Coordinates of C-alpha atoms in Angstrom, one line a residue:
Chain A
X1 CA 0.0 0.0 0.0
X2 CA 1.7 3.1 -1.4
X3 CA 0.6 5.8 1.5
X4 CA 2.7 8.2 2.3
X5 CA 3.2 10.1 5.8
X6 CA 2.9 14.0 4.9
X7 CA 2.1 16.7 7.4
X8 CA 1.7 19.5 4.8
X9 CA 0.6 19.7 1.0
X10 CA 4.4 19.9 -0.1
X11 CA 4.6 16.3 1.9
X12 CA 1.9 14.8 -0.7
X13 CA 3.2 12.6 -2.8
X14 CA 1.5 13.0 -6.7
X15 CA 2.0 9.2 -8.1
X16 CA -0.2 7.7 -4.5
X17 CA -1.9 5.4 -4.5
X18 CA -0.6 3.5 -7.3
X19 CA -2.5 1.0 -9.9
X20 CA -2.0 -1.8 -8.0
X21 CA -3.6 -0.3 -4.3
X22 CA -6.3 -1.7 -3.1
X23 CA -9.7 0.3 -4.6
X24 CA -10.5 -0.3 -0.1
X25 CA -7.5 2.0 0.5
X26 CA -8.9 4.9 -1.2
X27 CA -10.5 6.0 2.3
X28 CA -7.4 6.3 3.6
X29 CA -5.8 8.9 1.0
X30 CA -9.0 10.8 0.9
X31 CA -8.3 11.6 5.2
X32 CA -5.0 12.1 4.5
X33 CA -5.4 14.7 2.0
X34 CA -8.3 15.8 4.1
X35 CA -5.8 16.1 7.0
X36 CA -3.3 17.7 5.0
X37 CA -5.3 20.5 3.5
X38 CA -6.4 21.5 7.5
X39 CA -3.1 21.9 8.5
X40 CA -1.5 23.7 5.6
X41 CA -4.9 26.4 5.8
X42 CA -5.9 26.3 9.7
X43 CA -7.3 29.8 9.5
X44 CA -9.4 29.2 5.9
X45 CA -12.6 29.9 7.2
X46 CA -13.4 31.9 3.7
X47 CA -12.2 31.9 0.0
X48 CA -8.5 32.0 -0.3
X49 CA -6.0 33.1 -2.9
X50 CA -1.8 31.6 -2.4
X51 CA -0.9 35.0 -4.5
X52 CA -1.6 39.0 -4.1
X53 CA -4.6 39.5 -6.4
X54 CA -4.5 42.7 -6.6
X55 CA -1.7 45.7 -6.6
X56 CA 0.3 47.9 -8.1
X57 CA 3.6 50.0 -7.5
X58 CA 4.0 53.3 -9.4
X59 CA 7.1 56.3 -9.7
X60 CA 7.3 59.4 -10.2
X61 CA 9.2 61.5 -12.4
X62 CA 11.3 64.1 -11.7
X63 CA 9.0 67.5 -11.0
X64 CA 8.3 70.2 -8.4
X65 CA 5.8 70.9 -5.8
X66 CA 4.3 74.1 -5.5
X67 CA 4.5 75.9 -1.6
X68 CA 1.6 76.2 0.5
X69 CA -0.6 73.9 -1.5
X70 CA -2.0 70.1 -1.8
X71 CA -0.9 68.3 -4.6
X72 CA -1.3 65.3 -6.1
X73 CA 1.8 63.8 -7.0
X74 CA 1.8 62.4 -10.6
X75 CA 3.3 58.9 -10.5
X76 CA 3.3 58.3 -13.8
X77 CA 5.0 55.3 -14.2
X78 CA 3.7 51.8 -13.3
X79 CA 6.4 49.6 -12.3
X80 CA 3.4 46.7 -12.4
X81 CA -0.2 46.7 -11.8
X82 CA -1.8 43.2 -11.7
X83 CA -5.3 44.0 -12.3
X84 CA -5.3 47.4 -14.1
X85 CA -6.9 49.0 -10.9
X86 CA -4.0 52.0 -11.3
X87 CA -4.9 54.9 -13.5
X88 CA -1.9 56.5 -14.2
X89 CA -3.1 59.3 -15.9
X90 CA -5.6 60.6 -12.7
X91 CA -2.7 58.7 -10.3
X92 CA -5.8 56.8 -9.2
X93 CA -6.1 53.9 -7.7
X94 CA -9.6 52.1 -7.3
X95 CA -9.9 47.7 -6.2
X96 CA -12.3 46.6 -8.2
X97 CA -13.1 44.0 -5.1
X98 CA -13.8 45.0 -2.0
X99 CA -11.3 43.7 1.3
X100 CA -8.7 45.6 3.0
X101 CA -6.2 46.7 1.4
X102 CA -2.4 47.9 2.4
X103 CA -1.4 51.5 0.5
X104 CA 1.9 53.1 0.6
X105 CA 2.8 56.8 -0.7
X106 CA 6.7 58.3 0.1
X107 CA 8.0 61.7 -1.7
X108 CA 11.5 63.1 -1.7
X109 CA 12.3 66.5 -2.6
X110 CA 15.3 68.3 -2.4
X111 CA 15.4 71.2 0.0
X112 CA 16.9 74.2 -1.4
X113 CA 18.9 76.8 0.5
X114 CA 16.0 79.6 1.9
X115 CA 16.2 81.4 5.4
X116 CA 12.4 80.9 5.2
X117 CA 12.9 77.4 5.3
X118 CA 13.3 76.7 9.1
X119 CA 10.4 74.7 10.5
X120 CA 8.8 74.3 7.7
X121 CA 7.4 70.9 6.6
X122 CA 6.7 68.3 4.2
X123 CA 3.7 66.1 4.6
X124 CA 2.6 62.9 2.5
X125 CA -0.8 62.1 2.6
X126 CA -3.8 59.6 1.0
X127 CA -7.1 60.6 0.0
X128 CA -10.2 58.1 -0.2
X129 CA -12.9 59.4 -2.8
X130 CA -11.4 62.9 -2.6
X131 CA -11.0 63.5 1.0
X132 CA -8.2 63.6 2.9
X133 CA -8.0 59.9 4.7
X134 CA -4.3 59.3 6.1
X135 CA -1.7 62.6 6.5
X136 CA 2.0 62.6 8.3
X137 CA 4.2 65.1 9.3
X138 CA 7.3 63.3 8.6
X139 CA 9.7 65.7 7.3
X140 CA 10.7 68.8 8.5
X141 CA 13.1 71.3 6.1
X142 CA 16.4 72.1 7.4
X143 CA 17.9 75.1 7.9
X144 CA 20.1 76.1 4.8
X145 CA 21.0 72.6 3.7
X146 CA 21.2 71.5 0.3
X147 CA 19.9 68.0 1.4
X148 CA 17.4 65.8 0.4
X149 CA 14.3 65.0 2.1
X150 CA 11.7 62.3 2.5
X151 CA 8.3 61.9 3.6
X152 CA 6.0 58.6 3.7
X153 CA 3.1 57.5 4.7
X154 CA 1.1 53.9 4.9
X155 CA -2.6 52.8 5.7
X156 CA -4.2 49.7 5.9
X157 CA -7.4 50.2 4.5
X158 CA -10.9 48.9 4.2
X159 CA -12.2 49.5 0.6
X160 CA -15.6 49.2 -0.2
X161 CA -14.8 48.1 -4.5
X162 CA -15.7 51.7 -5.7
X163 CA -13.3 53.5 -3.6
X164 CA -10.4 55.3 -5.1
X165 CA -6.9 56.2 -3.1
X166 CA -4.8 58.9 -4.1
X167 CA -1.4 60.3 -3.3
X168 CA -1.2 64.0 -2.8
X169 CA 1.5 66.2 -0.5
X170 CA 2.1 69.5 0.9
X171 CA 4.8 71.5 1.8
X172 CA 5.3 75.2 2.9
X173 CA 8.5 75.7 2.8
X174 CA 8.2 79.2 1.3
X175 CA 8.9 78.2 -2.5
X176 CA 8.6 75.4 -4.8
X177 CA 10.6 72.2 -4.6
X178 CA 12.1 69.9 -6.7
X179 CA 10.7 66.0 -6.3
X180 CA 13.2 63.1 -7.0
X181 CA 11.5 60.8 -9.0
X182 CA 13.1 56.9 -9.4
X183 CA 13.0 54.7 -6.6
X184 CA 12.9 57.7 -3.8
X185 CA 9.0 58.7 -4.7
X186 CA 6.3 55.5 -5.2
X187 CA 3.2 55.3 -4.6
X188 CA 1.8 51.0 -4.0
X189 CA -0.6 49.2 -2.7
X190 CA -1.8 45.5 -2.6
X191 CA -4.8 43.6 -1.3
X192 CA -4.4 41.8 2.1
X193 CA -7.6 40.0 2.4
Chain B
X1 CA -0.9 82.8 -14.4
X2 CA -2.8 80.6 -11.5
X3 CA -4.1 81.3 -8.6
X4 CA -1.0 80.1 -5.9
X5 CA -0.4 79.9 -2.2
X6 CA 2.8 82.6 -2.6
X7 CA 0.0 85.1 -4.5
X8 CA -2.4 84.6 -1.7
X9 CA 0.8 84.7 1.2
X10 CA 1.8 88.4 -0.7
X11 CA -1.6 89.7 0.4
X12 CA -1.3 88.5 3.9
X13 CA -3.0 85.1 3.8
X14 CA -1.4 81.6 5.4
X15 CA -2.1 78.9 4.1
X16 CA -3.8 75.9 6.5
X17 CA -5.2 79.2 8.3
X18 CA -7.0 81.0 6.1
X19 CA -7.2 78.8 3.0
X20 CA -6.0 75.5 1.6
X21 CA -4.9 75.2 -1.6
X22 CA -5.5 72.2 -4.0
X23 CA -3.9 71.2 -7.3
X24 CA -5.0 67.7 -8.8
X25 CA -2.3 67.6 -11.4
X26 CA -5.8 67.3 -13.9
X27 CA -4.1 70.5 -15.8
X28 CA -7.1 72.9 -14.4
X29 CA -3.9 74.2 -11.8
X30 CA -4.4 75.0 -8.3
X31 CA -8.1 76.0 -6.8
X32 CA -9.0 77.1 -3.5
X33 CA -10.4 74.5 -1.7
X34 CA -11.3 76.1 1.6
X35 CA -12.1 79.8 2.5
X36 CA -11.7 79.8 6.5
X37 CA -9.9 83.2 6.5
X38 CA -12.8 85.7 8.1
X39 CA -11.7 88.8 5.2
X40 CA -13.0 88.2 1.7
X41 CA -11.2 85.7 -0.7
X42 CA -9.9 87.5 -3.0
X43 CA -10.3 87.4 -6.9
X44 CA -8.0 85.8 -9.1
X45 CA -6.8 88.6 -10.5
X46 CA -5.6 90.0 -7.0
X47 CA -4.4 86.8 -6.6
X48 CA -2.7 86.8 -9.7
X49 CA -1.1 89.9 -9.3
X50 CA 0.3 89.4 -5.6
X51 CA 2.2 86.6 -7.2
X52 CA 3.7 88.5 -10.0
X53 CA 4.4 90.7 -6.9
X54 CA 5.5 87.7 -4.7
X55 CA 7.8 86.2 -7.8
X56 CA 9.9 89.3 -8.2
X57 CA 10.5 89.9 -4.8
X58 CA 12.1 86.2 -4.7
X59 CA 13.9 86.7 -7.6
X60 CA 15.5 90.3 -5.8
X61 CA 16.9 88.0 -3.5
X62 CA 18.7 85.5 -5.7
X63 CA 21.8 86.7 -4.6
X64 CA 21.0 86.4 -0.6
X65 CA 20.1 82.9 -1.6
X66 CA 23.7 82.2 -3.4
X67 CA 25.4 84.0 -0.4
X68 CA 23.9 81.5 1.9
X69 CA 25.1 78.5 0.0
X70 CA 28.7 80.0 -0.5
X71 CA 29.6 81.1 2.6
X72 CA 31.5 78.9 4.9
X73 CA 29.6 77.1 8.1
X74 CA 29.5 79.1 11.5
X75 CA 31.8 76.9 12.8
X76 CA 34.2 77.4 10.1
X77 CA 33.8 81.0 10.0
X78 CA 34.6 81.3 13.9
X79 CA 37.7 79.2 13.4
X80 CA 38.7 81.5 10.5
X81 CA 38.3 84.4 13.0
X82 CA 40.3 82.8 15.9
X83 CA 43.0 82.0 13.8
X84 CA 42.8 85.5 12.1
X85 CA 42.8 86.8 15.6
X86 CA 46.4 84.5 16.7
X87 CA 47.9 85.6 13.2
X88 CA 47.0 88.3 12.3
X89 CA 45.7 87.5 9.0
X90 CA 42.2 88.4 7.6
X91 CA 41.1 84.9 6.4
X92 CA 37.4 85.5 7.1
X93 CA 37.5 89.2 6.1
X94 CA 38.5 87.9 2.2
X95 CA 36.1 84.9 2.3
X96 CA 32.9 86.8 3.0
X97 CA 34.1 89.6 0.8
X98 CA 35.0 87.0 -1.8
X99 CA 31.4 85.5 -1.5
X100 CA 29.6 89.4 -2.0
X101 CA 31.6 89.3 -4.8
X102 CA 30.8 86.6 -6.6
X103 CA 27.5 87.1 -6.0
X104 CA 26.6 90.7 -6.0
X105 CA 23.4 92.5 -5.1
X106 CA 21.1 92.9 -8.1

């Protein structure tokens, strides 16, 4: 009797039972492939998918953002976007299905040298359906520095399937700033359940 | 021309207090969102204007701007003075008059 002992699916062995098994064994592959499939899924109390079905990651290109205003930040660029759900020419992003979902937006702009700069800051934010859902005050400009500077900001979302999430930011440090677009600026998300 | 946060700052408005400002990046440029400020909002055109005002005032001070990226840190200027101070010597005096002079008020 070809039966193997397997704890997990990947313990399953494809070519059991063979031809020449007993047809009376079949009960006993049908618990152990019973058995199996509990302990590889102990939680599955609903539909399950092994893969992300749905998500997308987007960049930005290089551009400015205006002082003293709310922008949304044009990622233009989709780096992937599984099920189309990105619009990357409103930098919208609306699940078709509703479940909860994990977004992530971070800018970088480069602070230029301004005595009016001191204390000034640079948020990230997310708006559902228009209105501002998720903002943080990460980044604060510093005095006369050439440097860099980075803002982000996550949320792990309930969305109802018409829902739409976009990335928008604000800064006041007295003038307009350059964004760095590439790998510094995105702006992803991806279903969780 | 638009209307923009630096045209409504020129006539004495802040923004996140008196107003917030919204662009969508739809190509329709920035719109006023929210009016909290008790005064009037003003038109577009006075809007428009204060930032024509705003803009050249920024650009008077290109030079202030250079200046500050030029010039040596604090620290560095202090140990340029203490050293000019031991020797005799006018280090810092040349630097910052080097600096003016490469970038000279408009």
């Amino acid at each position: 009797m070809a039966l193997e002992n397997a704890a997990f699916v990947d313990g399953l062995v494809i070519t059991n039972p063979t031809g020449s098994d007993s047809i009376s064994q079949g009960d006993d592959h049908i618990r152990l492939i019973k058995k199996v499939l509990k302990a590889t899924f102990p939680d599955a109390d609903a539909a399950q998918s092994l893969f992300p079905p749905s998500g997308f990651c987007a960049s930005l290109t290089a551009g400015s953002l205006a002082n003293g205003s709310t922008d949304k930040m044009p990622f233009g660029t989709e780096d992937f976007d599984i099920k189309g759900e990105y619009d990357n020419s409103t930098y919208r992003f609306t699940p078709t299905v509703a479940g909860k979902y994990y977004i992530y937006h971070s800018l970088t702009v480069v602070s230029p040298y301004s005595v009016s700069q001191f204390g000034k800051v640079l948020q990230t934010m997310i708006k559902k359906n228009g209105a501002e859902f998720k903002t943080l005050a990460l980044a604060i400009f510093p005095y006369n520095a050439n440097n860099e500077l980075g803002s982000s900001v996550s949320a792990f979302v309930e969305s109802n399937g018409t829902d739409y999430w976009e990335p928008f930011a604000y800064q006041n440090s007295g003038s307009s700033v350059t964004t760095v677009g590439g790998v510094t600026s995105n702006f992803m998300a991806f279903r969780v359940a | 021309m638009a209307i923009t946060a630096n045209g409504l700052q020129q006539l004495g408005f802040e923004p996140r207090v008196d107003f917030d400002l919204r662009n969508n990046n739809d190509g329709q440029g920035a719109f006023i969102e929210r009016w909290m400020s008790a005064q009037p909002q003003p038109s577009v055109a006075d809007i428009e204007a204060a930032d024509a005002v705003w803009v050249a005032n920024w650009n008077s001070q290109e030079y202030a701007r250079n200046r500050m990226q030029a010039y040596a840190s604090i620290g560095d200027q202090l140990d340029m003075q203490y050293w000019d101070s031991v020797n005799d010597t006018t280090t810092w005096k040349d630097h910052v008059a080097s600096v003016k002079a490469q970038f000279p008020k408009g």
